[in-house]
Short mmCIF file of C-alpha atoms and ligand atoms in Angstrom, two decimals:
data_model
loop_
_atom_site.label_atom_id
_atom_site.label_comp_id
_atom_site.label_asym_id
_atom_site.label_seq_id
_atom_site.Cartn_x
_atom_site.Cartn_y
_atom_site.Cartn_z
CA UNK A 1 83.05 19.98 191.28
CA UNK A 2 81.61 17.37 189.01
CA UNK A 3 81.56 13.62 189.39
CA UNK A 4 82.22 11.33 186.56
CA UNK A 5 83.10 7.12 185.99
CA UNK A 6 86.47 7.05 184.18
CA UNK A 7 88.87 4.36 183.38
CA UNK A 8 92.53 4.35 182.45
CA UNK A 9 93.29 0.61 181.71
CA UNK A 10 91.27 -1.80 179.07
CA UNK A 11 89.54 -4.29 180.88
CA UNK A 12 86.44 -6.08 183.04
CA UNK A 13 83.67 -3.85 184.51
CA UNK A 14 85.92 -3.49 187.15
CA UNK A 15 88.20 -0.73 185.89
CA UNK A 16 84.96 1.90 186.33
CA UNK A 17 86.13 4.47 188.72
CA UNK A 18 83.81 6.92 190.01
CA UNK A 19 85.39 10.15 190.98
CA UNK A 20 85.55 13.67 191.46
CA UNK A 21 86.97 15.58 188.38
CA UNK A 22 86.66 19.34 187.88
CA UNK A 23 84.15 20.92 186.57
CA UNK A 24 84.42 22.18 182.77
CA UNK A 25 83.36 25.66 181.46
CA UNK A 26 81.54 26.04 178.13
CA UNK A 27 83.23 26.57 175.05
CA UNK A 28 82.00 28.83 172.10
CA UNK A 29 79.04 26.76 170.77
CA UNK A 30 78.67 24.52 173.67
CA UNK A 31 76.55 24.47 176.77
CA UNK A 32 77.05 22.67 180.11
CA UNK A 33 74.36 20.11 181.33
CA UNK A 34 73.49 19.19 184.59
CA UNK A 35 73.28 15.63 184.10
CA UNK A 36 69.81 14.16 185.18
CA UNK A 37 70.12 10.86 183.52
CA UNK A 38 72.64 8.36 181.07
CA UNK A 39 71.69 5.74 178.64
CA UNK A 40 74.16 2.94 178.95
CA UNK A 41 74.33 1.41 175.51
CA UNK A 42 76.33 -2.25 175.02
CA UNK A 43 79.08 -0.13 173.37
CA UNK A 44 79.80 1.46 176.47
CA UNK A 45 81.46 -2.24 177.45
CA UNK A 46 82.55 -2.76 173.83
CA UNK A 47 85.13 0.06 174.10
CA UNK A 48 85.86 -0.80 177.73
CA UNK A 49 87.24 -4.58 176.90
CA UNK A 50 88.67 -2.59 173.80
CA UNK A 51 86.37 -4.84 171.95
CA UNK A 52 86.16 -1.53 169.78
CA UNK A 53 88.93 0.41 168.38
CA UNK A 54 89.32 3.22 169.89
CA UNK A 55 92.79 3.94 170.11
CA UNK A 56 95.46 3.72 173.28
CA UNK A 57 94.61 5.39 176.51
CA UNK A 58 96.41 8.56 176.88
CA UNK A 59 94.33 10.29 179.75
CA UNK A 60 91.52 9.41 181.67
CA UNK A 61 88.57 7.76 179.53
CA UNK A 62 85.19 8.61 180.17
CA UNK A 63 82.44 6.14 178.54
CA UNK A 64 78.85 7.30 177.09
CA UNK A 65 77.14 8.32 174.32
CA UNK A 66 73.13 9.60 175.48
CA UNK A 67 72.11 11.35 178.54
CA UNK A 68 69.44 14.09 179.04
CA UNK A 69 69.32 17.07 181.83
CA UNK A 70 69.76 20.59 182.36
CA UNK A 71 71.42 23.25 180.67
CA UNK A 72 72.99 25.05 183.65
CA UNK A 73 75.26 27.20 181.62
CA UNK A 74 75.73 28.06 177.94
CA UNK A 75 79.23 29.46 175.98
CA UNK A 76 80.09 32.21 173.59
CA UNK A 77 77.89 31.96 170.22
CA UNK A 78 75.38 29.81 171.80
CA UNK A 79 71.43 31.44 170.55
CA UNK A 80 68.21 29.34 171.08
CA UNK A 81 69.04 27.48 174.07
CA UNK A 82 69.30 28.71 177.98
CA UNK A 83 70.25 28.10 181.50
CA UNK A 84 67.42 25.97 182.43
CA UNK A 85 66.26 24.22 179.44
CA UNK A 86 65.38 20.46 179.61
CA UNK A 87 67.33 18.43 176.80
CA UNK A 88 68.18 15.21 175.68
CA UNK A 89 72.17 14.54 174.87
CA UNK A 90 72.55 12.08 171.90
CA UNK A 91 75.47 10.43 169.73
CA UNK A 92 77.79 12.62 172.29
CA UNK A 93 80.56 11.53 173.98
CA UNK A 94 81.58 11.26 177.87
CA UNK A 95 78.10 11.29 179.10
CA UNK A 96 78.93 9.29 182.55
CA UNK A 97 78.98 12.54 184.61
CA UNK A 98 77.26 14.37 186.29
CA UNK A 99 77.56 17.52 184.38
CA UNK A 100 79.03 17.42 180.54
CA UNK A 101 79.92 19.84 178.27
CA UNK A 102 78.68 19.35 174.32
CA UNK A 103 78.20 21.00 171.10
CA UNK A 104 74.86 22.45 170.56
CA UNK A 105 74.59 20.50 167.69
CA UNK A 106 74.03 17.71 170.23
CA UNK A 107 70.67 18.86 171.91
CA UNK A 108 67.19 18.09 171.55
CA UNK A 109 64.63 19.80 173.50
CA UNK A 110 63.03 17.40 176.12
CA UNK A 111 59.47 17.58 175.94
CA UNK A 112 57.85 18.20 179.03
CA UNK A 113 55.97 14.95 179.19
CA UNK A 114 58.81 12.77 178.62
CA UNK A 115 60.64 11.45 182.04
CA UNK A 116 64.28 11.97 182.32
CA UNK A 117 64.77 8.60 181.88
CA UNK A 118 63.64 7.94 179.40
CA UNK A 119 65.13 11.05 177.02
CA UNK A 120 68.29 9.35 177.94
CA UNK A 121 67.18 5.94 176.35
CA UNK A 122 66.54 7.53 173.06
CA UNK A 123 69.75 8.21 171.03
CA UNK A 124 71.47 5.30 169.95
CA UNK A 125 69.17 2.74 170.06
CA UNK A 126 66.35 4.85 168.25
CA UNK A 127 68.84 6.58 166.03
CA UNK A 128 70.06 3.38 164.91
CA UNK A 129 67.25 1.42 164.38
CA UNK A 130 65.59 4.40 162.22
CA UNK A 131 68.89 4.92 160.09
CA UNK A 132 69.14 0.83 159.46
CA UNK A 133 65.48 0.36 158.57
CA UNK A 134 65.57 3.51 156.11
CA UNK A 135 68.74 2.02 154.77
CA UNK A 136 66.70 -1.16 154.38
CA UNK A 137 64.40 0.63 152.71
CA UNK A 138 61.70 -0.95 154.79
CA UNK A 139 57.97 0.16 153.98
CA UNK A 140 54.54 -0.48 153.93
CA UNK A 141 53.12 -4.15 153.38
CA UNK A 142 56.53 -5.42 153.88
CA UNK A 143 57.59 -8.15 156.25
CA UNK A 144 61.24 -7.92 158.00
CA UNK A 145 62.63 -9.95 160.23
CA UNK A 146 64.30 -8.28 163.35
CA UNK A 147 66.69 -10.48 165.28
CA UNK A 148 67.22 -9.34 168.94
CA UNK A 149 63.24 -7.63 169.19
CA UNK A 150 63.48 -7.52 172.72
CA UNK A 151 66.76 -5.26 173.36
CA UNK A 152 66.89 -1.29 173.20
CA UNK A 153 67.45 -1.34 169.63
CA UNK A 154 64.81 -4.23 168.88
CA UNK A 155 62.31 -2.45 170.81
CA UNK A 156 62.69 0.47 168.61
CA UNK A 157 62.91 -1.10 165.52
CA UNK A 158 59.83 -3.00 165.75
CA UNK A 159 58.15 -0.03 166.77
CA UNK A 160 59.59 2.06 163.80
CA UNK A 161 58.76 -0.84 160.87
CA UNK A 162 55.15 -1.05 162.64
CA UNK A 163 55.02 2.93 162.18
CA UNK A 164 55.76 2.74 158.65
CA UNK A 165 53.28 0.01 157.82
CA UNK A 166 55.96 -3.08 157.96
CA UNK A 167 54.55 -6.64 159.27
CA UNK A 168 57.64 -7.62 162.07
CA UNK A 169 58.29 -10.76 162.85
CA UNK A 170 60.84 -10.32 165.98
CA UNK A 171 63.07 -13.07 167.79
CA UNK A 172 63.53 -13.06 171.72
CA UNK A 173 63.61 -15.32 174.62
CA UNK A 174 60.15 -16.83 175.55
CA UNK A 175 59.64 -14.28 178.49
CA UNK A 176 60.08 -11.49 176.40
CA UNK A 177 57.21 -12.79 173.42
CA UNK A 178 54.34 -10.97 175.18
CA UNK A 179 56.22 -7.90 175.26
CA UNK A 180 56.70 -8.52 171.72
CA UNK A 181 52.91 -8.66 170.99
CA UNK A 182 52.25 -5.51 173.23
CA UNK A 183 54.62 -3.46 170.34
CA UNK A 184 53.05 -5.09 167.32
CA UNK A 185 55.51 -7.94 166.34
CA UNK A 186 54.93 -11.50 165.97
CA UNK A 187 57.57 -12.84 168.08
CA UNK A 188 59.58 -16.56 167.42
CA UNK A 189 61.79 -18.10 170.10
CA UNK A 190 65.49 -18.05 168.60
CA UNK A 191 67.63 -20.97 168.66
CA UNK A 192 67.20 -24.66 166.77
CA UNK A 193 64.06 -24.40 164.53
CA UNK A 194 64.09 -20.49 163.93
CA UNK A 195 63.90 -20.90 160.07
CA UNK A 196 61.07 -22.93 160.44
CA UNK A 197 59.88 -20.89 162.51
CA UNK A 198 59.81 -17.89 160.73
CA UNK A 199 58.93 -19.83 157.49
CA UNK A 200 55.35 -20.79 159.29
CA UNK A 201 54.54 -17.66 159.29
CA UNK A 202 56.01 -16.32 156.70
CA UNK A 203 55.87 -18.72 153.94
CA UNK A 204 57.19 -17.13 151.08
CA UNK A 205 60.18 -15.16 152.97
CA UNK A 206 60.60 -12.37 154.48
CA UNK A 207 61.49 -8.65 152.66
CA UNK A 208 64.29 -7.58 154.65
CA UNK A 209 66.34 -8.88 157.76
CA UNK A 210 68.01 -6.80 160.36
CA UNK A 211 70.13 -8.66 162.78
CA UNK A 212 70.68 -6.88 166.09
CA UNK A 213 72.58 -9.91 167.80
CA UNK A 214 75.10 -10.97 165.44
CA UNK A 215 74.51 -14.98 165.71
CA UNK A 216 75.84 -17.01 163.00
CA UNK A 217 71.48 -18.06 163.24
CA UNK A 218 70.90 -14.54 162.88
CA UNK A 219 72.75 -14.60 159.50
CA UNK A 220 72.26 -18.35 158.59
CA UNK A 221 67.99 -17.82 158.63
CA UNK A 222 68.58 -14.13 157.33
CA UNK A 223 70.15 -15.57 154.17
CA UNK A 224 68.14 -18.24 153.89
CA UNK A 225 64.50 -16.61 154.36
CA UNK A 226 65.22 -12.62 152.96
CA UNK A 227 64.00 -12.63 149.15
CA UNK A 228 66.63 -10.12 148.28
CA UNK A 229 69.69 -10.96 149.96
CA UNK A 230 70.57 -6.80 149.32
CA UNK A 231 68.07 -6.55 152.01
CA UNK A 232 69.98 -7.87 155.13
CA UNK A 233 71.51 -5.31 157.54
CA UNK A 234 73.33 -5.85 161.06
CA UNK A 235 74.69 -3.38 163.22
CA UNK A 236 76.70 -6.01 165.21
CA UNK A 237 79.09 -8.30 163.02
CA UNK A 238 80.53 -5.33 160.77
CA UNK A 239 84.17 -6.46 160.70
CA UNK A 240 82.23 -9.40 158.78
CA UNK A 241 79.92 -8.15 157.05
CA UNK A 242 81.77 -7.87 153.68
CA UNK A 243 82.53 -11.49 153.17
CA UNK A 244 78.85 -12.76 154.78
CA UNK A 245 77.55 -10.56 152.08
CA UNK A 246 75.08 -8.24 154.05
CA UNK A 247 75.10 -5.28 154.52
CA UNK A 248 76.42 -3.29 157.53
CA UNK A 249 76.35 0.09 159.91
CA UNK A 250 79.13 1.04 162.31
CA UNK A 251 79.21 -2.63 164.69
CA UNK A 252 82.71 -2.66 163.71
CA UNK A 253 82.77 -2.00 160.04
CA UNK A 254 85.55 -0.74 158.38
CA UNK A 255 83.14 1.05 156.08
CA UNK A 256 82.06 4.31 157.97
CA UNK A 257 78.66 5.84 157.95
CA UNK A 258 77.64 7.92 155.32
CA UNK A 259 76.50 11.32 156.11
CA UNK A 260 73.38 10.83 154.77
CA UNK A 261 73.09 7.65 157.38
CA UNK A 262 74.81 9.99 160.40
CA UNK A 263 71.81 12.33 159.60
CA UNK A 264 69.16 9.93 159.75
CA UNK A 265 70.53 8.68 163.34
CA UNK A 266 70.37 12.19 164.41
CA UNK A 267 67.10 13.21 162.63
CA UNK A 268 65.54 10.00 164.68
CA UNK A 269 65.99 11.63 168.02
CA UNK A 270 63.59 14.52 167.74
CA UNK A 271 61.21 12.63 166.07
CA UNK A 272 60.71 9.72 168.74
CA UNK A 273 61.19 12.18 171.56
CA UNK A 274 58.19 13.66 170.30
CA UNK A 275 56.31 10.06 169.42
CA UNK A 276 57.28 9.37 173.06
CA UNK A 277 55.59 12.66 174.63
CA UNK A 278 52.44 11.71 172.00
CA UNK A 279 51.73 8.36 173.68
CA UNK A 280 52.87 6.91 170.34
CA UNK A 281 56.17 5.65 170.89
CA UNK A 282 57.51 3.48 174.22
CA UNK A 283 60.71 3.15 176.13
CA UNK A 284 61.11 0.61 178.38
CA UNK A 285 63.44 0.81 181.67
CA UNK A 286 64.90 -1.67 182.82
CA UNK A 287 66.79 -0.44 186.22
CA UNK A 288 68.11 2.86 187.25
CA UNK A 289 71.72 2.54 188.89
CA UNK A 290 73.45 5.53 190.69
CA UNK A 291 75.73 6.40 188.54
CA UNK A 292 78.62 5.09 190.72
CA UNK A 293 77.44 1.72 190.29
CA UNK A 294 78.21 1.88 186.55
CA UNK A 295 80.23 -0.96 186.79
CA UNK A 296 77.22 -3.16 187.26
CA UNK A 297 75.43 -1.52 185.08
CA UNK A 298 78.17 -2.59 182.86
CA UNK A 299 77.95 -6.16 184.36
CA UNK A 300 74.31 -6.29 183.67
CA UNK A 301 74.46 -4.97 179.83
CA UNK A 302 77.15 -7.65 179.25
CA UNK A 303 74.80 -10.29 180.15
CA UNK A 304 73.03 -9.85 177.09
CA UNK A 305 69.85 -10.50 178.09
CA UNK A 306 68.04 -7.12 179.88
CA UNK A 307 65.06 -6.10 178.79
CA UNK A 308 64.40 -2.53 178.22
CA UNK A 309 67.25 0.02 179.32
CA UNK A 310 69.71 0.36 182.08
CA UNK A 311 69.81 4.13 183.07
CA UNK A 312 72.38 5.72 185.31
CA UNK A 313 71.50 8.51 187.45
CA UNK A 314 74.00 10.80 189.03
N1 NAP B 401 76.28 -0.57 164.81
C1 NAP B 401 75.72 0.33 165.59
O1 NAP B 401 75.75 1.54 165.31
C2 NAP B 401 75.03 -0.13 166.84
C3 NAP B 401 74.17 0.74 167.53
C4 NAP B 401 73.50 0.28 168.64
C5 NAP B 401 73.70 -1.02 169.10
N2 NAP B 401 74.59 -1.82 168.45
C6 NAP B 401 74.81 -3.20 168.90
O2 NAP B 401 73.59 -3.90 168.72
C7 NAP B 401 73.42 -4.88 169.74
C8 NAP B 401 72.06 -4.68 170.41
O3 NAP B 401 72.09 -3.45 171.12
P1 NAP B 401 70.94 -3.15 172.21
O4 NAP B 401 71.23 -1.82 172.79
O5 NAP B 401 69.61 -3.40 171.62
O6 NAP B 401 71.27 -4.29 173.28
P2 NAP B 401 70.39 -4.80 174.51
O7 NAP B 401 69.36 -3.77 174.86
O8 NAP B 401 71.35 -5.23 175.55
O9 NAP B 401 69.58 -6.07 173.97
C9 NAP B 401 70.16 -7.27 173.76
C10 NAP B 401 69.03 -8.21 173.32
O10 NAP B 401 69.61 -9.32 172.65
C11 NAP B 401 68.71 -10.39 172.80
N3 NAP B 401 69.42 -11.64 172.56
C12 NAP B 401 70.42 -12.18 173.31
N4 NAP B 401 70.85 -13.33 172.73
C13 NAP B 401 70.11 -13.49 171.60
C14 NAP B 401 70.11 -14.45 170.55
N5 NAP B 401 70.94 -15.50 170.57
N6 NAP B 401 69.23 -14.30 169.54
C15 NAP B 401 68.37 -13.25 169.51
N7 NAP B 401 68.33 -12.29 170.47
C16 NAP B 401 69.20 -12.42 171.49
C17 NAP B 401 68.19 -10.27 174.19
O11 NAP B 401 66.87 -10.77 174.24
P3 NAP B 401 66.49 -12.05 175.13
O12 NAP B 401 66.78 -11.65 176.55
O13 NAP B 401 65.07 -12.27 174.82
O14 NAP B 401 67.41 -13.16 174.70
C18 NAP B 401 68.21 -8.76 174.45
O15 NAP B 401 66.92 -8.21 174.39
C19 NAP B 401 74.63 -4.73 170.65
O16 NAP B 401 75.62 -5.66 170.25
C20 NAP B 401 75.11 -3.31 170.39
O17 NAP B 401 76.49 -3.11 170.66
C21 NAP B 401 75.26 -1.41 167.32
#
C-alpha cells in the first residue's frame, strides 16, 4: 500500500485528505518511485480553489508537480534507469504520495551531493525561471528587474540572470533584502515608491522585467521603467496578459507554451541539479511537513509570503 493527499471537492486547504490508496504497477516506459520528498509549488492551491482550469472532478484528484526519490521498480521498455537509482521527478503530475508512477521522460538523475530536499525544489520554479529569462532574452551587461526575488521562482531567477552576466535588481519584503544580496541582486522594498526606487538605481531603465507576483505595481513600474516594453514577461497574470501588453508563460494564459519553451523548462532541471551539487547554485527550504500535513503546507504557500520552499515528506 501507498499513501497519498487527494481531494474530491474544489475548495479551502481543508479538502486535503491523506489516505491509503493502492499501490500502482509500472507501465511500459514508466518506473515507480519511492517517494523521498515533494515540492509544493503555489499551483498546487491554484488548482485546489479551481483558481486554475482544470476541468470537473471525476475521481479522486491528487495535487503535485516535483518530487525526488527512489526508483523501486521499473516497467516494460524501460533501459538506463534501475531499482535503486536516486532521481528527481519534475513537471509530473500526482506527486503527493508516497510512491508515484511516471514516464521516464520525467527523471533526472539525483546527484549524490544534492539532499532530497532539495531535488524536489528544483522543477518548476527553476524550470520556469530559466524558460522566462531565455524567452526574455536576458544576457550579459543587462539589467532586469525581477518582481517577487525572494519566492522559489525569484530565488532562481536571480540566480540564473546573475549566471548569465545580468545586473538584477529584485523586489521583496525588507526581511528578505539580505537574502537578496547573499544571491547577487540589489534588492528594493515593493510597495509606494518602487519606481523610484528602481529608477535610483537604475537611471536610465531597466532591459527587461519579469513579474513573478502579478501586482498591478508589478506591471505599472514594469511598463514604466523596461526600455523595450517587448521585454516584460509574467508567469502570474496570463489571462491578462494580452490586453496589459506583456508578454506571458502558462499563469493562466490562454496561449500555451511552445515546445521550444516546454523544452527549456525541462532542459533547466538537469542543469541546476548539477549547479546545485557544484556549490554553484542554492535552494533554500523553508519547512519540511509530513506529507499528511499538506493542508498546511497549503495554508502556508497561500500566505504568500514564505521564503524558500515548503517540502513534504512522506
Ligand atoms: N506560469 C508558470 O508557469 C508559473 C510557474 C511557477 C510559478 N508560477 C506562479 O508564480 C508565482 C510565484 O511562485 P513561487 O513558487 O516563487 O512562489 P513563492 O515561493 O510562494 O514566493 C512568493 C513570493 O512573493 C513575494 N511577494 C508577496 N507579495 C509581493 C508583492 N506585493 N510584491 C513583490 N513580491 C511579493 C514574497 O516575498 P516577500 O515575503 O518578501 O513579500 C514571496 O517570496 C505564483 O503565483 C505561482 O503560482 C507560475
Amino acid at each position: 500500500m501507498a499513501f497519498a493527499i487527494e481531494y474530491e471537492e474544489f475548495g479551502g486547504p481543508e479538502v486535503l485528505r491523506y489516505r491509503e490508496v493502492p499501490a500502482a504497477p509500472a507501465g511500459p516506459g514508466e518506473v515507480v518511485v519511492a517517494v523521498r520528498a515533494i515540492g509544493v509549488n503555489p499551483i498546487d492551491a491554484k488548482v485546489r480553489r479551481a483558481f486554475r482550469p482544470s476541468g470537473p472532478i471525476t475521481s479522486p484528484r491528487r495535487p503535485g508537480a516535483d518530487a525526488s526519490g527512489v526508483i523501486s521498480a521499473v516497467g516494460a521498455d524501460v533501459a538506463g534507469w534501475q531499482p535503486g537509482d536516486e532521481v528527481i521527478v519534475a513537471w509530473g503530475a500526482r506527486t503527493y504520495a508516497s510512491e508515484v508512477v511516471v514516464p521516464v521522460a520525467l527523471l533526472t538523475p539525483k546527484p549524490a551531493g544534492v539532499s532530497f530536499e532539495q531535488a524536489a525544489a528544483l522543477g518548476i520554479p527553476a524550470g520556469t525561471a530559466h524558460q522566462a529569462l531565455v524567452s526574455l532574452d536576458v544576457s550579459a551587461g543587462e539589467t532586469v528587474l525581477v518582481h517577487a526575488g525572494a519566492g522559489a521562482v525569484g530565488q532562481a531567477a536571480v540566480q540564473l540572470a546573475r549566471r548569465v552576466g545580468a545586473r538584477v535588481i529584485a523586489t521583496a519584503s525588507e526581511p528578505n533584502h539580505a537574502r537578496l544580496r547573499e544571491l547577487g541582486a540589489e534588492p528594493v522594498a515593493y510597495r509606494a515608491g518602487l519606481a523610484e526606487r528602481v529608477r535610483a538605481l537604475a537611471p536610465d531603465g531597466v532591459d527587461a522585467s519579469l513579474d513573478l507576483v502579478g501586482t498591478d505595481e508589478a506591471i505599472a513600474v514594469s511598463k514604466e521603467l523596461t526600455r523595450d516594453p517587448a521585454r516584460i514577461g509574467t508567469i502570474v497574470l496570463g489571462p491578462q496578459a494580452a490586453e496589459l501588453g506583456i508578454r506571458a508563460w502558462s499563469g493562466g494564459s490562454p496561449i500555451p507554451l511552445t515546445p521550444e519553451e516546454l523544452g527549456l523548462r525541462a532542459d533547466a532541471v538537469p542543469l541546476v541539479a548539477l549547479l546545485l551539487a557544484a556549490g554553484r547554485f542554492e535552494v533554500e527550504i523553508a519547512q519540511v511537513l509530513p506529507l499528511a500535513e499538506a493542508a498546511e503546507a497549503h495554508r502556508l504557500s497561500e500566505t504568500g509570503h514564505v521564503r524558500g520552499k515548503l517540502i513534504l515528506v512522506p
